Coordinates of C-alpha atoms and ligand atoms in Angstrom, one line a residue:
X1280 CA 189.4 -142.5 70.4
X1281 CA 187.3 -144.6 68.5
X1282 CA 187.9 -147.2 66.1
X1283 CA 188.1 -145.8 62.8
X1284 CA 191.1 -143.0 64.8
X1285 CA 192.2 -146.0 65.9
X1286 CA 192.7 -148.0 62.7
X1287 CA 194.1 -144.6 61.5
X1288 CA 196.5 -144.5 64.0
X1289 CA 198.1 -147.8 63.8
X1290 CA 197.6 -148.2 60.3
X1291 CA 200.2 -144.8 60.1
X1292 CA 202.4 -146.9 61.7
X1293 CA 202.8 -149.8 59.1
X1294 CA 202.8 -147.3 55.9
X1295 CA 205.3 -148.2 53.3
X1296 CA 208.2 -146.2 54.8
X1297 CA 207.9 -147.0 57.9
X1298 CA 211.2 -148.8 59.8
X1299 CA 208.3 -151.1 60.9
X1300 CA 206.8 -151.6 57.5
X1301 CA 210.3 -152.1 56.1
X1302 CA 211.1 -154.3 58.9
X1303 CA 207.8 -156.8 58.1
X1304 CA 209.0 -156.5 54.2
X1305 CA 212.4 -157.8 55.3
X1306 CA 210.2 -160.9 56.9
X1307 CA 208.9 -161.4 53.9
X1308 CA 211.9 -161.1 51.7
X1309 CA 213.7 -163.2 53.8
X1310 CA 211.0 -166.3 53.1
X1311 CA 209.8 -165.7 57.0
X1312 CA 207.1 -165.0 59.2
X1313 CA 206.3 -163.2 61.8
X1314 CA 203.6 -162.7 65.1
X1315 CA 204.3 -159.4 66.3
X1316 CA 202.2 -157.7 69.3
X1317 CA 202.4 -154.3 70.0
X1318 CA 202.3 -153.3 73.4
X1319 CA 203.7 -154.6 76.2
X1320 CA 201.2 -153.8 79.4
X1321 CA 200.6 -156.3 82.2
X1322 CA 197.6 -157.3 80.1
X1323 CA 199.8 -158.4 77.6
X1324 CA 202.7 -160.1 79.7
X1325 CA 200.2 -162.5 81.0
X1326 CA 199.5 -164.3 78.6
X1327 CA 203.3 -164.4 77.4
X1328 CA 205.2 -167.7 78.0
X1329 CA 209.2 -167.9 78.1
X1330 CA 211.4 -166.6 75.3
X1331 CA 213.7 -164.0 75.6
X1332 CA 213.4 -160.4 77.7
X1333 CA 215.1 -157.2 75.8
X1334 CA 215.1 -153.6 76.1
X1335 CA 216.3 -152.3 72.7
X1336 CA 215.9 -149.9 70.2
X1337 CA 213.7 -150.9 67.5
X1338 CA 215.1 -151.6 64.1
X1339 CA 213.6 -153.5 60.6
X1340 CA 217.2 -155.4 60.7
X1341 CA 216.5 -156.5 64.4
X1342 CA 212.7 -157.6 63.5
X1343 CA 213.7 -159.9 61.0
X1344 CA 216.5 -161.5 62.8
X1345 CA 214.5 -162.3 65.6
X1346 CA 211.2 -163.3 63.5
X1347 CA 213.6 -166.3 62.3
X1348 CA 213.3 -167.7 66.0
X1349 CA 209.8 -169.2 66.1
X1350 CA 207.2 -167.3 68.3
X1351 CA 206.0 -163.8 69.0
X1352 CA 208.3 -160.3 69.2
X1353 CA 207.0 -158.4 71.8
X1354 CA 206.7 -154.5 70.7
X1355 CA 206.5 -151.5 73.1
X1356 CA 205.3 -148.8 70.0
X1357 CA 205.4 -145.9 72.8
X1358 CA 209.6 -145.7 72.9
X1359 CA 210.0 -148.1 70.0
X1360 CA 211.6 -150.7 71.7
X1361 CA 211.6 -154.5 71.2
X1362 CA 210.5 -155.8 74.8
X1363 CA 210.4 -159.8 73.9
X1364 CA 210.9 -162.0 71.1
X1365 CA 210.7 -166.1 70.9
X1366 CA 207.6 -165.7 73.1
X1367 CA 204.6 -168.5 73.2
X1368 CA 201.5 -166.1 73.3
X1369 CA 198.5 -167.7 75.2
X1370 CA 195.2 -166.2 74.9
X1371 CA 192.1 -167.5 75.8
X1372 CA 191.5 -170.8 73.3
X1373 CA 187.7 -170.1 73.7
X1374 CA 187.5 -166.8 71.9
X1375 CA 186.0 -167.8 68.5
X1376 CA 188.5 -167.4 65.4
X1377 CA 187.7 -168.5 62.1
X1378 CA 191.6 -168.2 61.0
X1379 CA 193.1 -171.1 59.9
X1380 CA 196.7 -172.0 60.9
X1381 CA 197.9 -171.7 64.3
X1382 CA 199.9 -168.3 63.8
X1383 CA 196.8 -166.0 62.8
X1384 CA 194.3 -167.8 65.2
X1385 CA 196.5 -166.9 67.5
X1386 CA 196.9 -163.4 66.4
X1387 CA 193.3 -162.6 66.4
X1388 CA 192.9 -164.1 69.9
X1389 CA 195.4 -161.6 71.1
X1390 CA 194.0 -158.9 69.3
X1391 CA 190.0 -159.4 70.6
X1392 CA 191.7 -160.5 74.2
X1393 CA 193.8 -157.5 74.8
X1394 CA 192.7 -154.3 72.3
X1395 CA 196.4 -154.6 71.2
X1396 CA 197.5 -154.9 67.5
X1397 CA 198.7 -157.8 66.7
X1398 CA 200.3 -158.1 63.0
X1399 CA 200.6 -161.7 61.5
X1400 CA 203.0 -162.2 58.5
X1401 CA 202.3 -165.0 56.7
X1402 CA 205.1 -166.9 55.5
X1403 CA 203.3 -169.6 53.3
X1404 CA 200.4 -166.3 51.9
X1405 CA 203.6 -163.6 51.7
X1406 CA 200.9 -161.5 53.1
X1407 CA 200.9 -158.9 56.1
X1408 CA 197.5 -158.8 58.2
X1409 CA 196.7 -156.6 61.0
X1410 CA 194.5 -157.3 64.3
X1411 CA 192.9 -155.0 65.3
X1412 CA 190.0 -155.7 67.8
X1413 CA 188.0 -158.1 66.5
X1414 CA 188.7 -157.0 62.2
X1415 CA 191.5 -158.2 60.2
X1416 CA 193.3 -155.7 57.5
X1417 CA 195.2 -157.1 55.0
X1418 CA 197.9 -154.5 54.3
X1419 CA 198.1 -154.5 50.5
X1420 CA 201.0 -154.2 48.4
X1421 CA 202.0 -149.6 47.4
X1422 CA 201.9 -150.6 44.0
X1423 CA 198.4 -151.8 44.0
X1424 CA 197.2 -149.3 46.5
X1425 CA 198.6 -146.3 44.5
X1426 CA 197.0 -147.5 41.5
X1427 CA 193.9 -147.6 43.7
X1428 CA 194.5 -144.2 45.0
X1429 CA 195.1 -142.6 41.6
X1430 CA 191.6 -144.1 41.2
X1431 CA 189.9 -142.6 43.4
X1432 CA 191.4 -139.1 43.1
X1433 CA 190.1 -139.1 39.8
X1434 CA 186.2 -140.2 41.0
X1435 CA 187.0 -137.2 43.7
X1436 CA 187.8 -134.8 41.0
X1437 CA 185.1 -135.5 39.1
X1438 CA 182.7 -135.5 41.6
X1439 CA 183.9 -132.2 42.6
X1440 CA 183.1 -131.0 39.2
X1441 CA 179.6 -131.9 39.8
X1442 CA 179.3 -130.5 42.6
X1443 CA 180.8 -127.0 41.6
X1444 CA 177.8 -127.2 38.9
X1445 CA 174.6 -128.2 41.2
X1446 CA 176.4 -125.6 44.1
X1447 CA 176.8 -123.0 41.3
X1448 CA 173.3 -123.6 40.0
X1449 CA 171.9 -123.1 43.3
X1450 CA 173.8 -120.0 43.8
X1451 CA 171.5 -118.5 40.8
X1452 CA 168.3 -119.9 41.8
X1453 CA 168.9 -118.3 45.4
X1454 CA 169.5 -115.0 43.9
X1455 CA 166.2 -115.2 41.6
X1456 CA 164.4 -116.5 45.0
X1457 CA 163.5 -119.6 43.2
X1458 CA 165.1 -122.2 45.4
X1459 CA 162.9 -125.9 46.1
X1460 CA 164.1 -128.2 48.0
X1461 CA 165.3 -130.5 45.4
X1462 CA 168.1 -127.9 44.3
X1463 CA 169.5 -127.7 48.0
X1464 CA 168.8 -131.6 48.4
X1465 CA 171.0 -132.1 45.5
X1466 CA 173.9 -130.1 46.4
X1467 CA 173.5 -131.8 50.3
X1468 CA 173.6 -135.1 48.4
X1469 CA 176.4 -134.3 46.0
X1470 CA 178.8 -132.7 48.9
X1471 CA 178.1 -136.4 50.8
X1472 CA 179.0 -138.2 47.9
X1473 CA 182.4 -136.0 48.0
X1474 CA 183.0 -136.6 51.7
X1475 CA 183.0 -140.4 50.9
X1476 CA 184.9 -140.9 48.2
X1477 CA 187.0 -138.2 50.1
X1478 CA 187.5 -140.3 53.0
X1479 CA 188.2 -143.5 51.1
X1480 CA 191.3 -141.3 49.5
X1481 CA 192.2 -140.6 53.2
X1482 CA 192.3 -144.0 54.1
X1483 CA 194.4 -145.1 51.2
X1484 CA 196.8 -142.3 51.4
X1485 CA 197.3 -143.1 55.3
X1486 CA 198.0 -146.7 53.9
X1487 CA 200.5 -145.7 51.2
X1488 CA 202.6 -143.2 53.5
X1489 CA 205.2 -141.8 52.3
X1490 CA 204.9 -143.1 49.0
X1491 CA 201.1 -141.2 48.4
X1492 CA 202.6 -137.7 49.0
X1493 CA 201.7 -136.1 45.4
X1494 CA 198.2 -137.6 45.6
X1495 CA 198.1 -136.2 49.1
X1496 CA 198.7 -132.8 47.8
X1497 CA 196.4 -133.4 45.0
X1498 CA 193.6 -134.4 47.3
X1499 CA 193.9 -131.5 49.7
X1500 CA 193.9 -129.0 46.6
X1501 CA 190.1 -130.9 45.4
X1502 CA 189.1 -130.6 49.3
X1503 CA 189.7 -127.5 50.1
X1504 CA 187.3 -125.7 51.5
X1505 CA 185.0 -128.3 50.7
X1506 CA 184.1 -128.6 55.1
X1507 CA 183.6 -124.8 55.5
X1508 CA 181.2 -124.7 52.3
X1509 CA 179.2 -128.1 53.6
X1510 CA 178.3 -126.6 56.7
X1511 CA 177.4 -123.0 55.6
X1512 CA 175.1 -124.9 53.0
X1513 CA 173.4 -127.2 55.6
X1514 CA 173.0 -124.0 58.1
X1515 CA 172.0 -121.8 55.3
X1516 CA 169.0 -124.0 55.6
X1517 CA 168.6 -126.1 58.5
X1518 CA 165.2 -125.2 60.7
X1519 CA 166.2 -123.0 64.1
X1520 CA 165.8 -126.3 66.4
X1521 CA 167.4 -128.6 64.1
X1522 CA 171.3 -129.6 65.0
X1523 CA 174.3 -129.2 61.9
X1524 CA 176.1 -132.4 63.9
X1525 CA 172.9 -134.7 63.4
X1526 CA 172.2 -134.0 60.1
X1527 CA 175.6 -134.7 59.4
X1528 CA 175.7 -137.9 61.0
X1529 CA 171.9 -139.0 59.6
X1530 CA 174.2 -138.3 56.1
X1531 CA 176.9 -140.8 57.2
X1532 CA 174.4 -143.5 58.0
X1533 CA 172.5 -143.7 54.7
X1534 CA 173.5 -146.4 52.6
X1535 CA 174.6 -145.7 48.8
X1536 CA 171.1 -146.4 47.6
X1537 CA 169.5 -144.0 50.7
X1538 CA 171.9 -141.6 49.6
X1539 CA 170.5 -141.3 45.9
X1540 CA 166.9 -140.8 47.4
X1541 CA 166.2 -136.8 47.1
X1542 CA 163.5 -136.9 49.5
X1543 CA 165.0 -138.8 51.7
X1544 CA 168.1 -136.2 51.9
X1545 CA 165.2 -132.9 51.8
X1546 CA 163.7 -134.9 54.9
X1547 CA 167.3 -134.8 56.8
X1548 CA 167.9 -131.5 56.1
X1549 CA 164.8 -130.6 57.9
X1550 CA 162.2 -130.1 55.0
X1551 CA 158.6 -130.7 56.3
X1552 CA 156.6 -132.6 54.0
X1553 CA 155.5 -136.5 52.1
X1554 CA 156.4 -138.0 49.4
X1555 CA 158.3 -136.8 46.3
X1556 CA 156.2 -133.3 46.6
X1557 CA 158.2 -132.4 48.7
X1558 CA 161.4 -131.6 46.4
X1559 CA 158.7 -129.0 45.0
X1560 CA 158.7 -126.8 48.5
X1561 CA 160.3 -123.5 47.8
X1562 CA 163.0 -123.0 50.5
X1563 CA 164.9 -119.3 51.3
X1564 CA 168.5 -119.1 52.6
X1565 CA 169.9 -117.5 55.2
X1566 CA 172.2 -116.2 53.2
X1567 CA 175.3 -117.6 55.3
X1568 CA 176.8 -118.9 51.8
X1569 CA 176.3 -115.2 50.3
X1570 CA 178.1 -113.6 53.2
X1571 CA 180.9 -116.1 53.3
X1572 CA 182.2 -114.4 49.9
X1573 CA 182.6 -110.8 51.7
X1574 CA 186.0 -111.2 52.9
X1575 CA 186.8 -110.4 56.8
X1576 CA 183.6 -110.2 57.7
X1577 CA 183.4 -111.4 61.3
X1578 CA 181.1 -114.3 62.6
X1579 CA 179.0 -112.3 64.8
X1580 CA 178.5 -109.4 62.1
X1581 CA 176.7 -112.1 60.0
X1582 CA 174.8 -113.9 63.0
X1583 CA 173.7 -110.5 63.4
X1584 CA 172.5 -109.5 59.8
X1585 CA 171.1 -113.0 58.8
X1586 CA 169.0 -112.4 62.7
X1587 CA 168.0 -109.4 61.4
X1588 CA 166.9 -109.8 57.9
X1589 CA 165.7 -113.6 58.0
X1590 CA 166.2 -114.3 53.9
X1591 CA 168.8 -114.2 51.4
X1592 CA 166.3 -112.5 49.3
X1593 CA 165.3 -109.4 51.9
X1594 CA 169.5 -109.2 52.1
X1595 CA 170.1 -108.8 49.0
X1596 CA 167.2 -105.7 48.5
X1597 CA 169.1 -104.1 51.9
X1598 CA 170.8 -100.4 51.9
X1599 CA 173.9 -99.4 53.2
X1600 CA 172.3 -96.8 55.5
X1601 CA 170.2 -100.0 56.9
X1602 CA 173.5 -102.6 57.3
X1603 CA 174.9 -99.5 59.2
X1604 CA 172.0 -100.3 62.3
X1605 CA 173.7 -103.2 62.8
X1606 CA 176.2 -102.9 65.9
X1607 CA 180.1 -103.5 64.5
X1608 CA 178.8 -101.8 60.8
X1609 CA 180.3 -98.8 60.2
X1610 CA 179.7 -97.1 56.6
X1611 CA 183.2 -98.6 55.2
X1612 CA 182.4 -102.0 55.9
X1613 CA 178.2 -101.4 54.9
X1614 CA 179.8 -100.0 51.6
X1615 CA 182.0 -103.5 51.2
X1616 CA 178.8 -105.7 52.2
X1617 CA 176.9 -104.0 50.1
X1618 CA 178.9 -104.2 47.3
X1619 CA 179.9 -107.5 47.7
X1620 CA 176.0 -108.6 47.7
X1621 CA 175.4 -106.8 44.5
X1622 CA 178.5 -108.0 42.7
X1623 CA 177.4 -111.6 43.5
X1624 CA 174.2 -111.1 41.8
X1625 CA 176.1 -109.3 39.0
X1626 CA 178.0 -112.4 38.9
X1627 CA 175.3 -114.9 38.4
X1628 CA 173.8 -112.8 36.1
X1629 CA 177.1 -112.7 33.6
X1630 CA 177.4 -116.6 34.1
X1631 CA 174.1 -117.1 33.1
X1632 CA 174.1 -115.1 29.9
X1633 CA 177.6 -116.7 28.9
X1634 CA 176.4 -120.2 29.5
X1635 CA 173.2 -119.4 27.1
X1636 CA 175.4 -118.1 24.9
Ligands
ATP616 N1 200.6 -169.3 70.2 C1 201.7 -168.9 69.5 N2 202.6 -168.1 70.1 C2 203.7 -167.7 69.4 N3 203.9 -168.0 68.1 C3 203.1 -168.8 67.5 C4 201.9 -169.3 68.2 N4 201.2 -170.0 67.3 C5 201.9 -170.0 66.1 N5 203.0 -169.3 66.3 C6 204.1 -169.1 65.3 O1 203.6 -169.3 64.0 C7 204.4 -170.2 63.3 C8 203.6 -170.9 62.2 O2 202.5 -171.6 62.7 P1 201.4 -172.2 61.7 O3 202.2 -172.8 60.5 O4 200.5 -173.1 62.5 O5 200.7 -170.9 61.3 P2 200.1 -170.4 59.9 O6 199.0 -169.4 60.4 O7 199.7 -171.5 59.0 O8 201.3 -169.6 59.3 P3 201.7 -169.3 57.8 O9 200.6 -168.6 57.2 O10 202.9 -168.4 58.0 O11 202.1 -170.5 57.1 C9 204.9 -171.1 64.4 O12 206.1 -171.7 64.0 C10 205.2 -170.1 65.5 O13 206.5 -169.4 65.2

C-alpha cells in the first residue's frame, strides 16, 4: 500500500460519521484533548509507560471519558477496541519535530517512529490533526470541506464540458483524416486536467464521509467513463513500443505549468519531433475510440481489425465482405460494424452542419 492508499485509508476512518470522528468531536465539545494512537503492536507497547490495560469495545462516549485522564488512549483499529488509556508515550526525543507543545511533538514522534497514526486533538487550537508518517493533516471542519467540495464539483463539471468539446472536435478531425498532434495533445491534456481536479473531489469526499454522499453521486455521474475513454485515446495513438502506464504516470508528474505546455504533452504521448512544429505533425488513429461505440464488440475482434487495417481512416473505407476475413466476423456482426462506422461519420457530419448553422 502506498502512502496516498494509505492516507485514504485512515483518513476513512475519521470521516464525519464516524463513531471515531464523533468520539474526537465529543473531545472537543467537552473543552478536552486528546493523544490517541492507533495500533497496538509490540512496536507500539514499547514505548508505552504505565496507565491503564483494557480490552473493550470501542465507543465515542468511552474516548472522551478517558481522554479527560491525561495521556495517550491506546487504539487497536483492527477489532475496534480500546487497548490502553492514561499512557505516557516515549518515543525517541531525537527525531526532529518542529511542533510546539509537548502533546503534538509527541504525536509526530510516534507517528515517524512507529508508521502508526497518531491523532492529536488540541484542546487550546479545538483542532484535530492526524500523523501520519512523517505529514500532519489537519482534519477540517464538514461545513467548510463541503463548501469546498461543492467547489470543486463545479470546476469538475466544467472541465468536463471542455473536454466533451476538444474530444468531440477531434472525433471530426479523425473522420476527415486531418488530425495533428495538437488536437490529440489537447484532449490528452484536458482528460489530465479532469483526473486532477477529479482526484482532489475524491479526497474531499473521503474526508466528508457520510456527509458528501450527493456530491459523491454527482461526481461519479461527471466521471463516468471518463478512465475507459482516457486510455482508448492515449492507445489510439501511443507508438507500438511505447507503454499506456508510463505515459500515464509522465502525466502525473508534470507540474500545473508542464501540464499547459502542448508540446510537452505531444512529446509524452510519443510524438517524434522539436519544438512547437511539432503540434503541426498529422497523426492517424487506430481507431480504438471509433470501435468502442459498436456495442459488444469483443476485445480481440478489435485487436484484430485495428492489426489488420492500421488507420482509422483505411477502417472507415472497409466492406463488409472484407470485416468478414477477420476470424470471430460473421456477416451479422460485419453488417453491425459496418454500420456503426458509417453512422459515426454520419454523425459528425450532422453535428457539424448544426453547429454552422
Ligand atoms: N509523551 C506524552 N505521552 C502522553 N501524553 C502526553 C505526552 N505529552 C503530552 N501529553 C498529553 O498532552 C497534554 C497537553 O500537553 P501540552 O500542553 O504540552 O501539549 P500541547 O501540544 O500544547 O496541547 P494543546 O494544543 O492541547 O494545548 C498533557 O497534559 C498530556 O495529557
Amino acid at each position: 500500500m502506498n502512502d496516498a492508499q494509505r492516507f485514504r485509508e485512515v483518513i476513512t476512518m475519521l470521516a464525519p460519521g464516524t463513531e471515531l470522528r464523533d468520539g474526537l468531536d465529543r473531545v472537543i465539545r467537552a473543552h478536552a484533548g486528546a493523544l490517541v494512537v492507533l495500533g497496538y503492536e509490540d512496536h507500539i507497547k514499547r514505548i508505552c509507560s504505565d496507565g491503564f490495560e483494557f480490552d473493550i469495545d470501542f465507543s465515542a462516549t468511552r474516548l472522551r471519558e478517558l481522554c479527560k485522564m491525561d495521556g495517550a488512549v491506546i487504539i487497536d483499529p483492527n477489532k475496534w477496541r480500546i487497548r490502553r488509556a492514561n499512557v505516557q508515550l516515549l518515543p525517541d526525543p531525537s527525531i526532529p519535530t518542529t511542533e510546539s507543545g509537548m502533546r503534538h511533538r509527541t504525536a509526530h514522534r510516534v507517528a515517524v517512529q512507529s508508521g502508526n497514526p497518531v491523532i492529536a486533538v488540541s484542546h487550546s487550537l479545538r483542532a484535530i490533526s492526524l500523523y501520519l508518517g512523517n505529514k500532519r493533516y489537519v482534519l477540517e471542519d464538514p461545513e467548510t470541506l463541503l463548501t469546498r467540495a461543492s467547489l470543486a464539483i463545479d470546476t469538475l463539471e466544467k472541465y468536463r464540458i471542455r473536454l466533451n468539446e476538444v474530444s468531440d472536435s477531434l472525433t471530426t478531425m479523425e473522420i476527415d483524416d486531418m488530425v495533428t498532434a495538437r488536437d490529440v495533445a489537447l484532449v490528452v491534456q484536458r482528460q489530465e486536467m479532469v483526473r486532477r481536479v477529479g482526484h482532489e473531489v475524491s479526497d474531499m469526499l473521503i474526508q466528508l464521509g457520510e456527509h458528501g454522499r450527493l456530491l459523491k453521486m454527482q461526481q461519479a455521474e461527471l466521471m463516468r467513463g471518463f478512465a475507459v475513454n482516457r486510455s482508448l485515446l492515449i492507445r489510439d495513438y501511443m507508438p507500438d513500443e511505447y507503454s499506456e502506464e508510463k505515459i500515464v504516470n509522465r502525466l502525473g508528474e508534470l507540474d500545473d505549468a508542464e501540464l499547459l505546455d502542448l508540446s510537452l504533452v505531444a512529446r509524452i504521448i510519443g510524438v517524434n519531433g522539436m519544438g512547437s512544429e511539432i503540434l503541426e505533425i498529422p497523426l492517424s488513429a487506430r481507431g480504438l475510440r471509433m470501435l468502442a461505440r459498436i456495442p459488444r464488440l469483443p476485445a480481440h475482434i478489435v485487436e484484430a481489425i485495428t492489426r489488420r487495417w492500421g488507420t482509422l481512416s483505411e477502417l472507415l473505407e472497409v466492406s463488409t465482405e472484407e470485416l468478414m476475413e477477420i476470424e470471430g466476423v460473421g456477416p451479422g456482426r460485419a453488417q453491425i460494424i459496418h454500420d456503426s462506422l458509417e453512422q459515426v461519420v454520419e454523425n459528425s457530419a450532422l453535428e457539424r452542419i448544426s453547429s454552422h448553422s
